[in-house]
PDB file of C-alpha atoms in Angstrom:
ATOM      1  CA  VAL P  24      53.266  16.120 215.970  1.00 70.00           C
ATOM      2  CA  GLN P  25      54.982  13.788 217.183  1.00 91.00           C
ATOM      3  CA  LEU P  26      57.874  14.798 220.071  1.00 97.00           C
ATOM      4  CA  VAL P  27      57.538  18.027 221.577  1.00 98.00           C
ATOM      5  CA  GLU P  28      60.922  19.017 223.876  1.00 98.00           C
ATOM      6  CA  SER P  29      60.589  21.473 225.806  1.00 98.00           C
ATOM      7  CA  GLY P  30      62.435  22.999 229.618  1.00 98.00           C
ATOM      8  CA  GLY P  31      65.689  24.006 227.721  1.00 98.00           C
ATOM      9  CA  GLY P  32      67.019  27.782 228.722  1.00 97.00           C
ATOM     10  CA  LEU P  33      69.471  29.394 229.989  1.00 97.00           C
ATOM     11  CA  VAL P  34      71.182  27.581 233.780  1.00 97.00           C
ATOM     12  CA  GLN P  35      74.206  28.505 235.674  1.00 98.00           C
ATOM     13  CA  ALA P  36      77.332  25.255 235.544  1.00 98.00           C
ATOM     14  CA  GLY P  37      76.256  22.974 238.394  1.00 98.00           C
ATOM     15  CA  GLU P  38      72.758  23.762 238.320  1.00 98.00           C
ATOM     16  CA  SER P  39      69.858  21.088 237.053  1.00 98.00           C
ATOM     17  CA  LEU P  40      67.487  21.104 234.430  1.00 98.00           C
ATOM     18  CA  ARG P  41      65.257  18.934 232.970  1.00 98.00           C
ATOM     19  CA  LEU P  42      64.328  18.247 229.681  1.00 98.00           C
ATOM     20  CA  SER P  43      60.680  16.719 228.800  1.00 98.00           C
ATOM     21  CA  CYS P  44      59.762  15.340 225.185  1.00 98.00           C
ATOM     22  CA  VAL P  45      55.665  14.679 225.221  1.00 98.00           C
ATOM     23  CA  VAL P  46      54.881  12.170 222.924  1.00 98.00           C
ATOM     24  CA  SER P  47      52.278  10.713 220.546  1.00 97.00           C
ATOM     25  CA  LYS P  48      51.034   7.657 222.698  1.00 96.00           C
ATOM     26  CA  HIS P  49      51.578   4.978 219.631  1.00 96.00           C
ATOM     27  CA  ILE P  50      55.258   5.665 219.671  1.00 96.00           C
ATOM     28  CA  PHE P  51      55.999   6.040 223.091  1.00 96.00           C
ATOM     29  CA  ASP P  52      54.339   2.642 223.111  1.00 96.00           C
ATOM     30  CA  ASN P  53      56.310   0.964 220.436  1.00 95.00           C
ATOM     31  CA  TYR P  54      59.871   3.052 220.190  1.00 96.00           C
ATOM     32  CA  ASN P  55      62.975   3.583 221.972  1.00 96.00           C
ATOM     33  CA  ILE P  56      63.658   7.322 222.534  1.00 97.00           C
ATOM     34  CA  ALA P  57      66.712   8.894 222.821  1.00 97.00           C
ATOM     35  CA  TRP P  58      67.926  12.185 223.640  1.00 98.00           C
ATOM     36  CA  PHE P  59      70.821  14.054 220.405  1.00 98.00           C
ATOM     37  CA  ARG P  60      72.286  17.413 221.055  1.00 97.00           C
ATOM     38  CA  GLN P  61      74.562  19.396 219.234  1.00 97.00           C
ATOM     39  CA  ALA P  62      76.775  21.387 220.312  1.00 94.00           C
ATOM     40  CA  PRO P  63      77.753  25.086 218.160  1.00 90.00           C
ATOM     41  CA  GLY P  64      80.160  23.450 215.536  1.00 92.00           C
ATOM     42  CA  LYS P  65      79.629  20.320 216.416  1.00 93.00           C
ATOM     43  CA  GLU P  66      78.134  17.044 215.175  1.00 93.00           C
ATOM     44  CA  ARG P  67      74.645  16.143 216.323  1.00 95.00           C
ATOM     45  CA  GLU P  68      74.636  12.994 219.191  1.00 95.00           C
ATOM     46  CA  GLY P  69      72.955  10.990 220.906  1.00 96.00           C
ATOM     47  CA  ILE P  70      73.915  11.341 224.974  1.00 97.00           C
ATOM     48  CA  ALA P  71      70.487   9.222 226.181  1.00 97.00           C
ATOM     49  CA  CYS P  72      68.219   6.391 225.775  1.00 97.00           C
ATOM     50  CA  ILE P  73      65.376   4.165 226.579  1.00 97.00           C
ATOM     51  CA  ALA P  74      64.283   1.144 225.353  1.00 95.00           C
ATOM     52  CA  VAL P  75      59.966   0.699 225.232  1.00 94.00           C
ATOM     53  CA  SER P  76      60.767  -3.169 225.701  1.00 92.00           C
ATOM     54  CA  ASP P  77      62.586  -2.800 229.262  1.00 93.00           C
ATOM     55  CA  ALA P  78      63.134   0.466 229.809  1.00 94.00           C
ATOM     56  CA  SER P  79      66.657  -0.377 229.620  1.00 95.00           C
ATOM     57  CA  THR P  80      69.356   2.943 229.440  1.00 97.00           C
ATOM     58  CA  TYR P  81      71.889   3.805 228.038  1.00 96.00           C
ATOM     59  CA  TYR P  82      73.946   7.122 228.150  1.00 97.00           C
ATOM     60  CA  ALA P  83      77.107   8.488 226.320  1.00 96.00           C
ATOM     61  CA  ASP P  84      79.906   8.773 228.935  1.00 95.00           C
ATOM     62  CA  SER P  85      80.310  12.803 228.352  1.00 95.00           C
ATOM     63  CA  VAL P  86      76.772  12.092 230.270  1.00 97.00           C
ATOM     64  CA  LYS P  87      77.289   8.738 232.264  1.00 97.00           C
ATOM     65  CA  GLY P  88      76.644   9.931 235.977  1.00 98.00           C
ATOM     66  CA  ARG P  89      75.106  13.681 235.878  1.00 98.00           C
ATOM     67  CA  PHE P  90      71.805  12.999 233.090  1.00 98.00           C
ATOM     68  CA  THR P  91      69.461  10.367 233.157  1.00 98.00           C
ATOM     69  CA  ILE P  92      66.528   9.497 231.206  1.00 98.00           C
ATOM     70  CA  PHE P  93      63.348   8.270 232.111  1.00 98.00           C
ATOM     71  CA  ARG P  94      59.949   7.665 230.963  1.00 97.00           C
ATOM     72  CA  ASP P  95      56.390   9.181 232.891  1.00 97.00           C
ATOM     73  CA  HIS P  96      53.647   6.637 231.544  1.00 96.00           C
ATOM     74  CA  ALA P  97      50.990   8.388 233.155  1.00 97.00           C
ATOM     75  CA  LYS P  98      51.772  11.611 231.091  1.00 97.00           C
ATOM     76  CA  ASN P  99      53.566   9.404 227.535  1.00 97.00           C
ATOM     77  CA  THR P 100      56.337  12.102 228.428  1.00 98.00           C
ATOM     78  CA  VAL P 101      60.493  10.801 228.093  1.00 98.00           C
ATOM     79  CA  HIS P 102      62.184  12.693 230.781  1.00 98.00           C
ATOM     80  CA  LEU P 103      65.910  14.209 230.751  1.00 98.00           C
ATOM     81  CA  GLN P 104      67.565  15.919 234.295  1.00 98.00           C
ATOM     82  CA  MET P 105      70.206  16.602 233.790  1.00 98.00           C
ATOM     83  CA  ASN P 106      72.173  17.517 236.777  1.00 98.00           C
ATOM     84  CA  ASN P 107      75.776  19.425 237.219  1.00 98.00           C
ATOM     85  CA  ILE P 108      74.991  19.927 234.216  1.00 98.00           C
ATOM     86  CA  GLN P 109      78.564  22.226 232.804  1.00 97.00           C
ATOM     87  CA  PRO P 110      79.246  24.991 229.972  1.00 96.00           C
ATOM     88  CA  GLU P 111      80.482  22.294 227.341  1.00 96.00           C
ATOM     89  CA  ASP P 112      76.523  20.729 227.595  1.00 97.00           C
ATOM     90  CA  THR P 113      75.234  23.527 225.353  1.00 97.00           C
ATOM     91  CA  GLY P 114      73.770  22.951 223.084  1.00 98.00           C
ATOM     92  CA  VAL P 115      70.450  21.758 220.616  1.00 98.00           C
ATOM     93  CA  TYR P 116      69.100  19.094 222.952  1.00 98.00           C
ATOM     94  CA  ASN P 117      66.005  16.489 220.600  1.00 98.00           C
ATOM     95  CA  CYS P 118      64.343  13.802 221.291  1.00 98.00           C
ATOM     96  CA  ALA P 119      63.586  11.121 218.336  1.00 97.00           C
ATOM     97  CA  ALA P 120      62.205   7.738 218.157  1.00 97.00           C
ATOM     98  CA  VAL P 121      64.038   4.755 216.629  1.00 95.00           C
ATOM     99  CA  THR P 122      61.719   1.006 216.181  1.00 92.00           C
ATOM    100  CA  GLY P 123      63.777  -1.882 217.060  1.00 87.00           C
ATOM    101  CA  PHE P 124      66.852  -3.191 219.265  1.00 80.00           C
ATOM    102  CA  TRP P 125      69.400  -0.532 219.565  1.00 84.00           C
ATOM    103  CA  GLY P 126      70.590  -0.372 222.977  1.00 80.00           C
ATOM    104  CA  GLY P 127      73.868   1.240 223.164  1.00 85.00           C
ATOM    105  CA  ARG P 128      74.503   2.002 219.548  1.00 89.00           C
ATOM    106  CA  VAL P 129      71.563   4.554 219.437  1.00 88.00           C
ATOM    107  CA  VAL P 130      74.496   7.030 221.457  1.00 88.00           C
ATOM    108  CA  ALA P 131      77.313   5.886 219.554  1.00 87.00           C
ATOM    109  CA  PRO P 132      78.840   8.162 216.483  1.00 87.00           C
ATOM    110  CA  GLY P 133      76.056   8.099 213.801  1.00 87.00           C
ATOM    111  CA  SER P 134      73.211   6.931 214.651  1.00 92.00           C
ATOM    112  CA  ALA P 135      71.125   9.708 214.736  1.00 92.00           C
ATOM    113  CA  ASP P 136      70.650   8.583 210.491  1.00 90.00           C
ATOM    114  CA  ALA P 137      68.617   6.406 211.709  1.00 91.00           C
ATOM    115  CA  MET P 138      66.198   7.421 214.040  1.00 94.00           C
ATOM    116  CA  ASP P 139      62.409   8.003 212.904  1.00 95.00           C
ATOM    117  CA  TYR P 140      60.860  10.469 214.358  1.00 96.00           C
ATOM    118  CA  TRP P 141      62.849  13.929 215.530  1.00 97.00           C
ATOM    119  CA  GLY P 142      60.942  17.042 217.492  1.00 98.00           C
ATOM    120  CA  LYS P 143      61.915  20.437 216.974  1.00 97.00           C
ATOM    121  CA  GLY P 144      64.622  20.220 219.511  1.00 97.00           C
ATOM    122  CA  THR P 145      64.992  23.078 222.459  1.00 98.00           C
ATOM    123  CA  LEU P 146      67.663  25.485 223.571  1.00 98.00           C
ATOM    124  CA  VAL P 147      69.987  24.821 226.762  1.00 98.00           C
ATOM    125  CA  THR P 148      72.796  27.223 226.998  1.00 98.00           C
ATOM    126  CA  VAL P 149      75.209  26.904 230.308  1.00 97.00           C
ATOM    127  CA  SER P 150      76.378  30.016 231.243  1.00 97.00           C
ATOM    128  CA  SER P 151      80.382  29.619 233.393  1.00 92.00           C
TER     129      SER P 151
END
């Protein structure tokens, strides 16, 4: 197993939640890691990405300023810190890995098909 997510759950609007993606060392050292989410009835969308080369981060407009992606090198883990969560943030959150230079394209529509590896996901439910 290459990527394993955890940290999902039921939260109220305005609260914070931290998701974690434990990554195998080879992938952690060589792949960009992204977080995707799929809300009920909607397409999967990339919401955050951290580059393996220089830890540059990229965010979808819908989460910019509220979510932060960061790496924990000691634990081969990529976290998604979610603050001021809103009901529209409800969905299944997956982490994914992709090689190469992507920049902000990971959080552009249609990027999901290009990811090399996926975790199984963790469910986040936000009540109003």
